[in-house]
PDB file of C-alpha atoms in Angstrom:
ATOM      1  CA  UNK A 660     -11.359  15.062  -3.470  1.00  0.00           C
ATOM      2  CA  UNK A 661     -12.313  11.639  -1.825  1.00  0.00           C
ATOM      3  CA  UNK A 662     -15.663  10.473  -1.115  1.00  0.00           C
ATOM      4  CA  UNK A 663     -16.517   7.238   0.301  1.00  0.00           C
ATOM      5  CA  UNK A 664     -19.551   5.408  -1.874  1.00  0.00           C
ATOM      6  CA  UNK A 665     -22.266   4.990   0.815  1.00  0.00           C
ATOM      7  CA  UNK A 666     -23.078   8.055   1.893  1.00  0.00           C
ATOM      8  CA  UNK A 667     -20.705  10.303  -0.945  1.00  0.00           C
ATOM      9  CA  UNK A 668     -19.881  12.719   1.548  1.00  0.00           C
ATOM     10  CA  UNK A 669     -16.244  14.296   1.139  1.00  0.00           C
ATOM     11  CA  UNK A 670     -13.623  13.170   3.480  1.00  0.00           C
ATOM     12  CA  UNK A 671     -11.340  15.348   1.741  1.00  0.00           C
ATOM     13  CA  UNK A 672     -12.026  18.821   0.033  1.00  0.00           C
ATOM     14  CA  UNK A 673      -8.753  21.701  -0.884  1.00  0.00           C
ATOM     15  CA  UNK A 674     -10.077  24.072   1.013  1.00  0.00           C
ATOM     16  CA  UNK A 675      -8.294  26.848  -1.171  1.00  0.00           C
ATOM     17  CA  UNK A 676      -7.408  25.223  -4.930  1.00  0.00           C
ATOM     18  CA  UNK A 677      -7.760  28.857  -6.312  1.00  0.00           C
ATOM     19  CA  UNK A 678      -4.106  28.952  -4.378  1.00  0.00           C
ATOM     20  CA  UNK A 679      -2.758  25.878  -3.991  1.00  0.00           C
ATOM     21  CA  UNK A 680      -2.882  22.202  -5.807  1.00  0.00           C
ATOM     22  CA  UNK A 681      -3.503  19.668  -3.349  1.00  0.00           C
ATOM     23  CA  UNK A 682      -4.294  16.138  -4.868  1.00  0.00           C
ATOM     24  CA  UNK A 683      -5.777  13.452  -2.850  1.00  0.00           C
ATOM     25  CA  UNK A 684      -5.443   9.453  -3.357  1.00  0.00           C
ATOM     26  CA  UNK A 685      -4.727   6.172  -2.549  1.00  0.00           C
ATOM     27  CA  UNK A 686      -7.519   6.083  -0.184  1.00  0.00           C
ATOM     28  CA  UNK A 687      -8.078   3.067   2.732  1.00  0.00           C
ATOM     29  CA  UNK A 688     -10.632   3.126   5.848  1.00  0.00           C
ATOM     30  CA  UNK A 689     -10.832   1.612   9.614  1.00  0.00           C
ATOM     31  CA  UNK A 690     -13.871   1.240  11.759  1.00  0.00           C
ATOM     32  CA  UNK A 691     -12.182   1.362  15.430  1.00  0.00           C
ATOM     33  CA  UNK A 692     -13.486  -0.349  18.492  1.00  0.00           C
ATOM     34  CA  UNK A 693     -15.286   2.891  19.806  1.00  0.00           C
ATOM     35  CA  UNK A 694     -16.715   3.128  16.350  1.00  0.00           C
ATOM     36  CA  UNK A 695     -14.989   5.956  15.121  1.00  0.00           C
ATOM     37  CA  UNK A 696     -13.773   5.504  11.590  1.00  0.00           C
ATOM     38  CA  UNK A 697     -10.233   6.112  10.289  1.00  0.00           C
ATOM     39  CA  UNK A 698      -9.233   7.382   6.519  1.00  0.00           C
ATOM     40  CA  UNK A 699      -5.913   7.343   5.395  1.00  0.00           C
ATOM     41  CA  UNK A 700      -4.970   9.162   1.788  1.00  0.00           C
ATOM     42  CA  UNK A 701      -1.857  10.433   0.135  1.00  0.00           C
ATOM     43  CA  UNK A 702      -1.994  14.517  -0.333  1.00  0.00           C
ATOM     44  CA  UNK A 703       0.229  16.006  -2.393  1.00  0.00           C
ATOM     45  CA  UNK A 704       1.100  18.665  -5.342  1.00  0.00           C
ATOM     46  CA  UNK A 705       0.571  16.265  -7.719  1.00  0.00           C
ATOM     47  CA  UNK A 706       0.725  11.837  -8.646  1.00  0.00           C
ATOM     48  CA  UNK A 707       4.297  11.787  -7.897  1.00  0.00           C
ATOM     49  CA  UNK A 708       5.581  15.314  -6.243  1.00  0.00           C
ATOM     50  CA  UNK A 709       7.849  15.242  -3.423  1.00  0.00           C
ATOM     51  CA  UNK A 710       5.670  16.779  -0.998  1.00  0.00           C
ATOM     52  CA  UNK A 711       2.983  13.601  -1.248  1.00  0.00           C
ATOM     53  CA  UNK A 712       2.573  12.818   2.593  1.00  0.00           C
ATOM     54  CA  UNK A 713      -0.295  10.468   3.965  1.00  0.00           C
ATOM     55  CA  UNK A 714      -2.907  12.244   5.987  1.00  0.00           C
ATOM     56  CA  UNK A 715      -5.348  10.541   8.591  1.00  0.00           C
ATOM     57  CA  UNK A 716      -8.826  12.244   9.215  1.00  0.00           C
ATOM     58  CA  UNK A 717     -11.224  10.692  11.652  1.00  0.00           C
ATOM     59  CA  UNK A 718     -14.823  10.867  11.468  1.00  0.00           C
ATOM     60  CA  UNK A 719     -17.179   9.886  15.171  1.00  0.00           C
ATOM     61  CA  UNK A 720     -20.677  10.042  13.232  1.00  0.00           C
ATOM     62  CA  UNK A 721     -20.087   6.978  10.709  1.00  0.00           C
ATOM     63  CA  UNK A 722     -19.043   9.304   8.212  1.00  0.00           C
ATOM     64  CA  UNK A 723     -20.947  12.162   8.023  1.00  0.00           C
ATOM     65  CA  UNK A 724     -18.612  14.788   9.174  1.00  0.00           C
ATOM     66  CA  UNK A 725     -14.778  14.396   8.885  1.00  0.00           C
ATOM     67  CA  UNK A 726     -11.697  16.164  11.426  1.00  0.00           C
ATOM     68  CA  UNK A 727      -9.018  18.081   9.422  1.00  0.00           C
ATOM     69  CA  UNK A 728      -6.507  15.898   8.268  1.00  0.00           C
ATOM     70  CA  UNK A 729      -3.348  15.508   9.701  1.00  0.00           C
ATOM     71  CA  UNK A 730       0.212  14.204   8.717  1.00  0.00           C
ATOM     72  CA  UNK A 731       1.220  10.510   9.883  1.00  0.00           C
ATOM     73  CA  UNK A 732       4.540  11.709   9.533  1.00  0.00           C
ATOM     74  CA  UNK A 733       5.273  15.361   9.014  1.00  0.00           C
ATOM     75  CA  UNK A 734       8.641  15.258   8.299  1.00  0.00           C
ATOM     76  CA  UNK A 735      10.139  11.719   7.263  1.00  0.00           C
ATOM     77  CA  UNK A 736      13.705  11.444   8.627  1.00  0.00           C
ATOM     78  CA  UNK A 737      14.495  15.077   7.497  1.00  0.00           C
ATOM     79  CA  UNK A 738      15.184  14.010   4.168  1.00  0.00           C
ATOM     80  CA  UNK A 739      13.306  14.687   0.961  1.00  0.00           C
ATOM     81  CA  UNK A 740      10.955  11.379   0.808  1.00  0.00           C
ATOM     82  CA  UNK A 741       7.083  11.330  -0.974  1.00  0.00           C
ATOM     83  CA  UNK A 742       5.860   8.540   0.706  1.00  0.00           C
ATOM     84  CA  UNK A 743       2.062   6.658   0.657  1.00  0.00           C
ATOM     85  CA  UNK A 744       0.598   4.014   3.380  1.00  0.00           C
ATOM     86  CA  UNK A 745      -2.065   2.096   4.285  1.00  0.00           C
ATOM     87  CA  UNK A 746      -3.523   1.518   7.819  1.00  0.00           C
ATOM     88  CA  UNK A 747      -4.994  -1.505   9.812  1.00  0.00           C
ATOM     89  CA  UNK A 748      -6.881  -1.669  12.901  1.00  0.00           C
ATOM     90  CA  UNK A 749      -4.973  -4.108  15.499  1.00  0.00           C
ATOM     91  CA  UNK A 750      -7.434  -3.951  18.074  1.00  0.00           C
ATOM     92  CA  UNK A 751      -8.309  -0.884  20.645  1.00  0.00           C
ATOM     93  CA  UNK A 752      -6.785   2.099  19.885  1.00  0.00           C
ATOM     94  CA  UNK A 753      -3.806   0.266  18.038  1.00  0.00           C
ATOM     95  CA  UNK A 754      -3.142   0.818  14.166  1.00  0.00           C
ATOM     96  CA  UNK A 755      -0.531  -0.217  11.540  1.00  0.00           C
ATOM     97  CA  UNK A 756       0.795   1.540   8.818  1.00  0.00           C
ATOM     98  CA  UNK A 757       2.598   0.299   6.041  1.00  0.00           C
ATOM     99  CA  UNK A 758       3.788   1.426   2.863  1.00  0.00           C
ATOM    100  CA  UNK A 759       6.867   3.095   0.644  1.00  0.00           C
ATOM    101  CA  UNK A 760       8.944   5.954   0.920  1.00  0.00           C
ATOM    102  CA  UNK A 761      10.915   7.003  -2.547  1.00  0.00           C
ATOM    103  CA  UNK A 762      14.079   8.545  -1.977  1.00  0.00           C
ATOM    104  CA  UNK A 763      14.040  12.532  -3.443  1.00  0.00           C
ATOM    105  CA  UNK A 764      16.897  13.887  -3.951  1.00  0.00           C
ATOM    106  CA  UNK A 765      16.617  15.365  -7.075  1.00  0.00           C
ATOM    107  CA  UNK A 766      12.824  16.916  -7.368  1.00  0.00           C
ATOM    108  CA  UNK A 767      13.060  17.573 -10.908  1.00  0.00           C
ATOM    109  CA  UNK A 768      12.828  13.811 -11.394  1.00  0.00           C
ATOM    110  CA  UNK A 769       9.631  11.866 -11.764  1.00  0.00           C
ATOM    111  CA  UNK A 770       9.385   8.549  -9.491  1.00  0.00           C
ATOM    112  CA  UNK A 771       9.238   6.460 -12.988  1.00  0.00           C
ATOM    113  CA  UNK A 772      11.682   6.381 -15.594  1.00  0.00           C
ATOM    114  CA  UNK A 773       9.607   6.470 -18.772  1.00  0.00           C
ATOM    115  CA  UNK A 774      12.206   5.382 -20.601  1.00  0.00           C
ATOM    116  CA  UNK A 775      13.261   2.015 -19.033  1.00  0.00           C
ATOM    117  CA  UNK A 776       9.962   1.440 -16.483  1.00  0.00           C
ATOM    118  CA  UNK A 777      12.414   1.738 -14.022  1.00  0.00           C
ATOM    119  CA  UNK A 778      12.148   3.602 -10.376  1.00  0.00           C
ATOM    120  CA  UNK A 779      14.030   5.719  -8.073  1.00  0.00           C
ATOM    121  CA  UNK A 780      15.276   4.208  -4.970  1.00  0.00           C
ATOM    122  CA  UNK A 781      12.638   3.511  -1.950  1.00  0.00           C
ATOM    123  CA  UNK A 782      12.146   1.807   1.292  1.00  0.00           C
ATOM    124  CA  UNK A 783       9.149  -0.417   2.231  1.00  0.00           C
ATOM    125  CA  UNK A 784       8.643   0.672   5.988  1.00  0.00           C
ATOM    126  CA  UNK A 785       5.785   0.047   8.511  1.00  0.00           C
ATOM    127  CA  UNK A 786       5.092   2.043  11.898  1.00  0.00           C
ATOM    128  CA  UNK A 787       2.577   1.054  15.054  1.00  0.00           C
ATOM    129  CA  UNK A 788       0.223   3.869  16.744  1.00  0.00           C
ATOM    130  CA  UNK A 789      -0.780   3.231  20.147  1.00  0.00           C
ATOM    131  CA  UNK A 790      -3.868   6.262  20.164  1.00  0.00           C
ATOM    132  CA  UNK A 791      -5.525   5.887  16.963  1.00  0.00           C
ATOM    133  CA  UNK A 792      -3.149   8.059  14.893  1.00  0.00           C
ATOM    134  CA  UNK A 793      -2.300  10.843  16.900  1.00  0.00           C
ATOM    135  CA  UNK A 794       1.449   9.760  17.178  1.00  0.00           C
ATOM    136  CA  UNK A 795       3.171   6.373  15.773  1.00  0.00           C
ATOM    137  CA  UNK A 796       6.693   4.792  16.029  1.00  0.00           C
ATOM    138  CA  UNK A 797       9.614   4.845  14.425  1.00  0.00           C
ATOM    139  CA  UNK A 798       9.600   4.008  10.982  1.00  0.00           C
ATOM    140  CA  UNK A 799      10.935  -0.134  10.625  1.00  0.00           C
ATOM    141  CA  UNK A 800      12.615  -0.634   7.480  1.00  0.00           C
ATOM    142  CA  UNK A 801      11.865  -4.116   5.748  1.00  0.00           C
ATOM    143  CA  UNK A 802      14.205  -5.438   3.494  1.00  0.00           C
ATOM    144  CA  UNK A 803      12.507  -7.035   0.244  1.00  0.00           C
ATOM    145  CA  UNK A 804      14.630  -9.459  -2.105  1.00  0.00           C
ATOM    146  CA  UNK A 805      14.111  -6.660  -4.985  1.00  0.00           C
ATOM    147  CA  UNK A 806      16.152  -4.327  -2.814  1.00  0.00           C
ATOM    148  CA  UNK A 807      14.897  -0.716  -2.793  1.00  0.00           C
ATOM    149  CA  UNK A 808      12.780  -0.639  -6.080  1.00  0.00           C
ATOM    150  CA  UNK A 809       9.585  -2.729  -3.718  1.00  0.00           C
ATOM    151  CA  UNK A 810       5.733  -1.387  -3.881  1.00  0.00           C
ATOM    152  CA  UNK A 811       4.038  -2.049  -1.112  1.00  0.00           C
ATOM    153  CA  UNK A 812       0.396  -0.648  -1.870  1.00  0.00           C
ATOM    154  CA  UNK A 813      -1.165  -3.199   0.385  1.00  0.00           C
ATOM    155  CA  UNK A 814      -2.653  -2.478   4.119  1.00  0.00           C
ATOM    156  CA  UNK A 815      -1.213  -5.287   6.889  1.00  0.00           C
ATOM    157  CA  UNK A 816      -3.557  -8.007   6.976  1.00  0.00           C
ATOM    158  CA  UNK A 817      -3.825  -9.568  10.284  1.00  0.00           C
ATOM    159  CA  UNK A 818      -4.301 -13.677   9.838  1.00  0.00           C
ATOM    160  CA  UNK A 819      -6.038 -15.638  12.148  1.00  0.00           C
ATOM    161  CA  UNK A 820      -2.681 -17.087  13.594  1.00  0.00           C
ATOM    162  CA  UNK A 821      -1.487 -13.519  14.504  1.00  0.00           C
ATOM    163  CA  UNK A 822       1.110 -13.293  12.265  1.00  0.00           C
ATOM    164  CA  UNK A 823       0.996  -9.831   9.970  1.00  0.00           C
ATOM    165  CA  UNK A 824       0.823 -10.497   6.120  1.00  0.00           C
ATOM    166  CA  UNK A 825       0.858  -7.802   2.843  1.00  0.00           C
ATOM    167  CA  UNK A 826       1.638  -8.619  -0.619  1.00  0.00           C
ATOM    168  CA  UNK A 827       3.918  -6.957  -2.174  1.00  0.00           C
ATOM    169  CA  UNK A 828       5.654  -5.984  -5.842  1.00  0.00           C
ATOM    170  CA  UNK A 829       9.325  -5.539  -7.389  1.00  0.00           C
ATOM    171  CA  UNK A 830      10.159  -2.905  -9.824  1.00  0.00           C
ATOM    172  CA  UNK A 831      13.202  -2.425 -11.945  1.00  0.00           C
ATOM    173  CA  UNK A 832      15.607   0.145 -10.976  1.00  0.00           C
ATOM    174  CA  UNK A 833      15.831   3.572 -12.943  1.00  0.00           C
ATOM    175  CA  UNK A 834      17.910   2.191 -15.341  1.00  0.00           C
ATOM    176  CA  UNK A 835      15.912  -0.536 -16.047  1.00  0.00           C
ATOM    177  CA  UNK A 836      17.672  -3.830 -14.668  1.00  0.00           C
ATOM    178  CA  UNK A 837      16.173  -5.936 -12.461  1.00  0.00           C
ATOM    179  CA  UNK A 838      17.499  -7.381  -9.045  1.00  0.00           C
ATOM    180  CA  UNK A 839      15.140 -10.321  -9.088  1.00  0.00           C
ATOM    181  CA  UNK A 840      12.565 -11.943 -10.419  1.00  0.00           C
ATOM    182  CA  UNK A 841       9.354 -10.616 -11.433  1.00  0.00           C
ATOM    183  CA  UNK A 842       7.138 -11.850  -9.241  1.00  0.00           C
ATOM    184  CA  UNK A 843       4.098 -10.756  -6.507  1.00  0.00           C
ATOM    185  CA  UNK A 844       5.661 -12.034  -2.924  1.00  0.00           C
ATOM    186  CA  UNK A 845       4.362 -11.549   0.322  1.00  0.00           C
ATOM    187  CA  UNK A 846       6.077 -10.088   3.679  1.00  0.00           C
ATOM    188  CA  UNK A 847       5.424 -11.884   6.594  1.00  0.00           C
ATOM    189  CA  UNK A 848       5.795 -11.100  10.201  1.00  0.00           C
ATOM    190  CA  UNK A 849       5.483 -13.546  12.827  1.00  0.00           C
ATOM    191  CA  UNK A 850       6.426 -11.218  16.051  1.00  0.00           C
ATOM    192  CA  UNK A 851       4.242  -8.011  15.347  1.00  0.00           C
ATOM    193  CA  UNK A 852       7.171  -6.426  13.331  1.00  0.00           C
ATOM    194  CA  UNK A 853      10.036  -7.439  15.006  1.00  0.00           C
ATOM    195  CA  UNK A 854      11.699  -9.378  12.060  1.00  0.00           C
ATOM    196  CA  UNK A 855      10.352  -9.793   8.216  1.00  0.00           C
ATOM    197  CA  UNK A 856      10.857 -12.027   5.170  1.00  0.00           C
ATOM    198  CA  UNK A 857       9.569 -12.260   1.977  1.00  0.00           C
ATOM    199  CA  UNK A 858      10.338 -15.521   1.142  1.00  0.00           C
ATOM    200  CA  UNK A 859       7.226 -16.476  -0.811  1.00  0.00           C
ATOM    201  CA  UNK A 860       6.250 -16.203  -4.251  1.00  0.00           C
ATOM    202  CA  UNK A 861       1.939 -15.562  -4.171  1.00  0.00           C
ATOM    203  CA  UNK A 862       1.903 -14.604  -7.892  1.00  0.00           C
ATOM    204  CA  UNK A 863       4.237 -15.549 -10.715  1.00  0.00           C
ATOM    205  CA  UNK A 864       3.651 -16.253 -14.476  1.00  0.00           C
ATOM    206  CA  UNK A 865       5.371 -18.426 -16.902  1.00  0.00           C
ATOM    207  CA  UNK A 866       8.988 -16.965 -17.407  1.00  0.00           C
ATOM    208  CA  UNK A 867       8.821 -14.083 -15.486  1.00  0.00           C
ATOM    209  CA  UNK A 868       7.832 -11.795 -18.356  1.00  0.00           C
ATOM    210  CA  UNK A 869       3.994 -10.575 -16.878  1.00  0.00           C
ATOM    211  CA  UNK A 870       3.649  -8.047 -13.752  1.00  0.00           C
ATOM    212  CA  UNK A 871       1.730  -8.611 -10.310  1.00  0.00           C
ATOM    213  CA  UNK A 872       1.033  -4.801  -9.630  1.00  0.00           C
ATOM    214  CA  UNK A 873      -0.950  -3.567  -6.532  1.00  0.00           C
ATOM    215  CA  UNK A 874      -1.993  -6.348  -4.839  1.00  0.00           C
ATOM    216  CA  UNK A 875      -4.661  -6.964  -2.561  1.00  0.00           C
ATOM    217  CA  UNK A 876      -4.982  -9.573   0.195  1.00  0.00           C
ATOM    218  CA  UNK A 877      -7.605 -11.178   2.405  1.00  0.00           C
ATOM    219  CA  UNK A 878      -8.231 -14.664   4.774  1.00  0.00           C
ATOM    220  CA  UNK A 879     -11.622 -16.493   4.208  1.00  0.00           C
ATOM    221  CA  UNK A 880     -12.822 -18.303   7.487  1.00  0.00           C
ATOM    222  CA  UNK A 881     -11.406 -21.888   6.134  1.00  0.00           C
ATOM    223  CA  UNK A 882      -8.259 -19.742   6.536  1.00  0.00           C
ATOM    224  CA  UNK A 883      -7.196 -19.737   2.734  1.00  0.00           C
ATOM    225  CA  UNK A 884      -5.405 -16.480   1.925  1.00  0.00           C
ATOM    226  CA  UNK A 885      -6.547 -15.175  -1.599  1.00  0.00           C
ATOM    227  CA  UNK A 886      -4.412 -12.464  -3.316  1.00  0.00           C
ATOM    228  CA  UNK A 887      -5.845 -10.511  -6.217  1.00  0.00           C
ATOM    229  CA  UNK A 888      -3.109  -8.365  -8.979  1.00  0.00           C
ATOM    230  CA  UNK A 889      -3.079  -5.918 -11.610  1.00  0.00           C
ATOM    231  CA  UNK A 890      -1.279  -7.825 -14.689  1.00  0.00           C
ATOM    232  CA  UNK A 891       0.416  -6.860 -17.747  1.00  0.00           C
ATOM    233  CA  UNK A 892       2.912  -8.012 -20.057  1.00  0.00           C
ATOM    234  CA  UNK A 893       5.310  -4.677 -19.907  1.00  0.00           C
ATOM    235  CA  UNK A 894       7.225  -5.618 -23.248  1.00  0.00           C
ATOM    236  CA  UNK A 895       4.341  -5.649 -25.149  1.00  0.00           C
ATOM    237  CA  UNK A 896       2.498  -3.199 -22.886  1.00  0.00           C
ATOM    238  CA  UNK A 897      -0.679  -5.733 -23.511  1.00  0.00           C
ATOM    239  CA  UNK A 898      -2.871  -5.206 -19.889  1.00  0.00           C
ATOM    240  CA  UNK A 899      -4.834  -8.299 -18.924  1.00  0.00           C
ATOM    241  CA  UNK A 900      -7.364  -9.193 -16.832  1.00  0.00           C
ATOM    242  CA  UNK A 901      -7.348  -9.223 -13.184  1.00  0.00           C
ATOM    243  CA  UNK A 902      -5.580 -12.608 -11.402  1.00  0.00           C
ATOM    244  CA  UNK A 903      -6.057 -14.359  -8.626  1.00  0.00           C
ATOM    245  CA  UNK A 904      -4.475 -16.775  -6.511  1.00  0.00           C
ATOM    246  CA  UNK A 905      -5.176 -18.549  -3.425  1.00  0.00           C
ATOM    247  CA  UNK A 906      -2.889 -20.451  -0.737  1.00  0.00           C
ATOM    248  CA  UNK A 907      -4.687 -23.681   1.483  1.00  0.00           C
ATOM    249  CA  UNK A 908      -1.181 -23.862   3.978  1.00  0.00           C
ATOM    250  CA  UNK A 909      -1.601 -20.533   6.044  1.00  0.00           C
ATOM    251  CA  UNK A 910       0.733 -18.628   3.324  1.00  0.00           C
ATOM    252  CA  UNK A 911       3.617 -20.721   2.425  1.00  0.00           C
ATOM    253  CA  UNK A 912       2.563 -21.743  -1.115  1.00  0.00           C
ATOM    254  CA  UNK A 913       0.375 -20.653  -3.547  1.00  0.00           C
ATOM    255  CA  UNK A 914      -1.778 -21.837  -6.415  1.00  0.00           C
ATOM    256  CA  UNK A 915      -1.089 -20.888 -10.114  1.00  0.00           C
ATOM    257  CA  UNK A 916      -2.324 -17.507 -10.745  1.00  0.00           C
ATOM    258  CA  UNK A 917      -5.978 -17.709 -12.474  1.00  0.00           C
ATOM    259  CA  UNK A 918      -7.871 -15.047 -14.719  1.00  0.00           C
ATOM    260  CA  UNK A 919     -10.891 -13.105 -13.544  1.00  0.00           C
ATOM    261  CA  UNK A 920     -11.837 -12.401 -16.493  1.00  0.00           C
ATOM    262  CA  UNK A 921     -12.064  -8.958 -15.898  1.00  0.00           C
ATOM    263  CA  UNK A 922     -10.259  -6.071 -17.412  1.00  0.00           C
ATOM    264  CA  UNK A 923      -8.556  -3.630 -15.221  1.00  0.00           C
ATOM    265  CA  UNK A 924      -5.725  -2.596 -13.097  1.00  0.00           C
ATOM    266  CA  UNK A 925      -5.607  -1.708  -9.076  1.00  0.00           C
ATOM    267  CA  UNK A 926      -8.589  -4.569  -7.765  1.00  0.00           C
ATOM    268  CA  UNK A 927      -8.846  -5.397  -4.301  1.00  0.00           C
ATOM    269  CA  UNK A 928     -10.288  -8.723  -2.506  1.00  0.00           C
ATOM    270  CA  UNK A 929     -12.767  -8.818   0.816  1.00  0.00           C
ATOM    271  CA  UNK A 930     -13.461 -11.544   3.015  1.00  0.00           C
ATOM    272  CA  UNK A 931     -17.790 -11.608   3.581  1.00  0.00           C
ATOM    273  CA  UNK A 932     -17.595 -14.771   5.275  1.00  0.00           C
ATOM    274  CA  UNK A 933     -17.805 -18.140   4.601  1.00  0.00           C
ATOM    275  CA  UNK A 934     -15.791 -18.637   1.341  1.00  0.00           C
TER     276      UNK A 934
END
């Protein structure tokens, strides 16, 4: 079940658990322009089953009441694929979605190799709606420098200079090797989508050796970008606090990660104006 904090009302409830297990997640939330609010969250079996799909429900009384959910995309490509994204409101009745698809072949795996930390194979994809959800593009593939072991757990944020931003993870493969360095990077779009790179580093520590999971990203009105991780040094399995990091060039470099202080994994980062 999902509630939002404000007025804990469900946005999600299985409406039959006695038959079926239906797990709900990986929540995010859009006020449109008509006011109508958007909620996008992963349902599936369970954490990592094959049949996790994300869901949109739409709610036109702030949040009181909620429609039935429906699939972003039912079927994805025809093949076996759990997938999770995260949408953003583009102005009107236009929304992105963006987020990662793992490749299913064989459902008696798990997506994590708890042996190695490794992953199966996935693609980081993103997809444009044109009516508030009710039907969406084709899938666009982005290719990361980690190859297909990428998280991408972060919505599209929209910079003042219209360019489309989301930070963004690498994972070893399933047998535990790693294509490149571990790092946090962003993607970067300059033409709504059209093209993609991810030539930036936003997070890195010392030699490579502590993670930058599930990233969050926002713009403060100065126009620095500020990118908050999940960090952990995976040898040791030692989790630290929260990081931060902050770039003063519209995105092409960023400051030396610093410590929040705080203890914890997935945190996120909001701009309330000002700085």
């Amino acid at each position: 079940m999902i509630r939002f904090l404000e007025s804990a009302r469900p946005v999600y409830v299985n409406p039959l658990p006695q038959l079926k297990s239906r797990q709900c997640y990986f929540p995010s939330l859009i006020e449109l322009e008509d006011g109508a609010l958007l909620a996008s969250f992963t349902i599936g079996e369970a954490m990592e089953s094959v049949d996790c799909l994300t869901h949109l429900s739409r709610s036109e009384d702030g949040g009181r009441t909620w429609s039935r959910p429906w699939p972003i995309f039912p079927e994805f490509r025809g093949i076996p694929r759990s997938e999770t994204l995260k949408i953003t409101a583009l102005g009107g009745s236009r929304i992105a979605a963006l987020g990662y698809a793992f490749d299913r072949p064989d459902p008696s795996l798990p997506v994590g190799n708890p042996e190695t930390g490794g992953l199966l194979d996935d693609m980081v994809f993103w997809a444009v709606s044109e009516d508030a959800g009710r039907t969406w593009s084709e899938p666009g593939d982005i290719q990361c420098a980690w190859g297909p072991h990428v998280e991408a757990s972060a919505p599209l944020t929209v910079l003042q200079d219209g360019s489309w931003i989301a930070p963004i993870t690498g994972f070893p493969a399933w047998d535990g090797t790693m294509r490149a360095r571990n790092c946090g990077r962003v993607i970067r779009s300059f033409d709504l989508g059209k093209t993609w790179n991810d030539e930036t580093v936003c997070m890195a520590f010392p030699g490579d050796r502590i993670t930058c999971y599930e990233q969050r990203l926002c713009q403060l009105a100065s126009g620095a970008i500020v990118v908050i991780g999940w960090n952990e040094n995976p040898e040791g399995g030692r989790l630290l606090p929260n990081h931060f990091t902050a770039s003063f060039d519209n995105g092409l470099t960023f400051a030396a990660p610093r410590s929040t202080g705080i203890g914890g994994q997935t945190a996120s980062v909001c701009a309330l104006g000002g700085e």
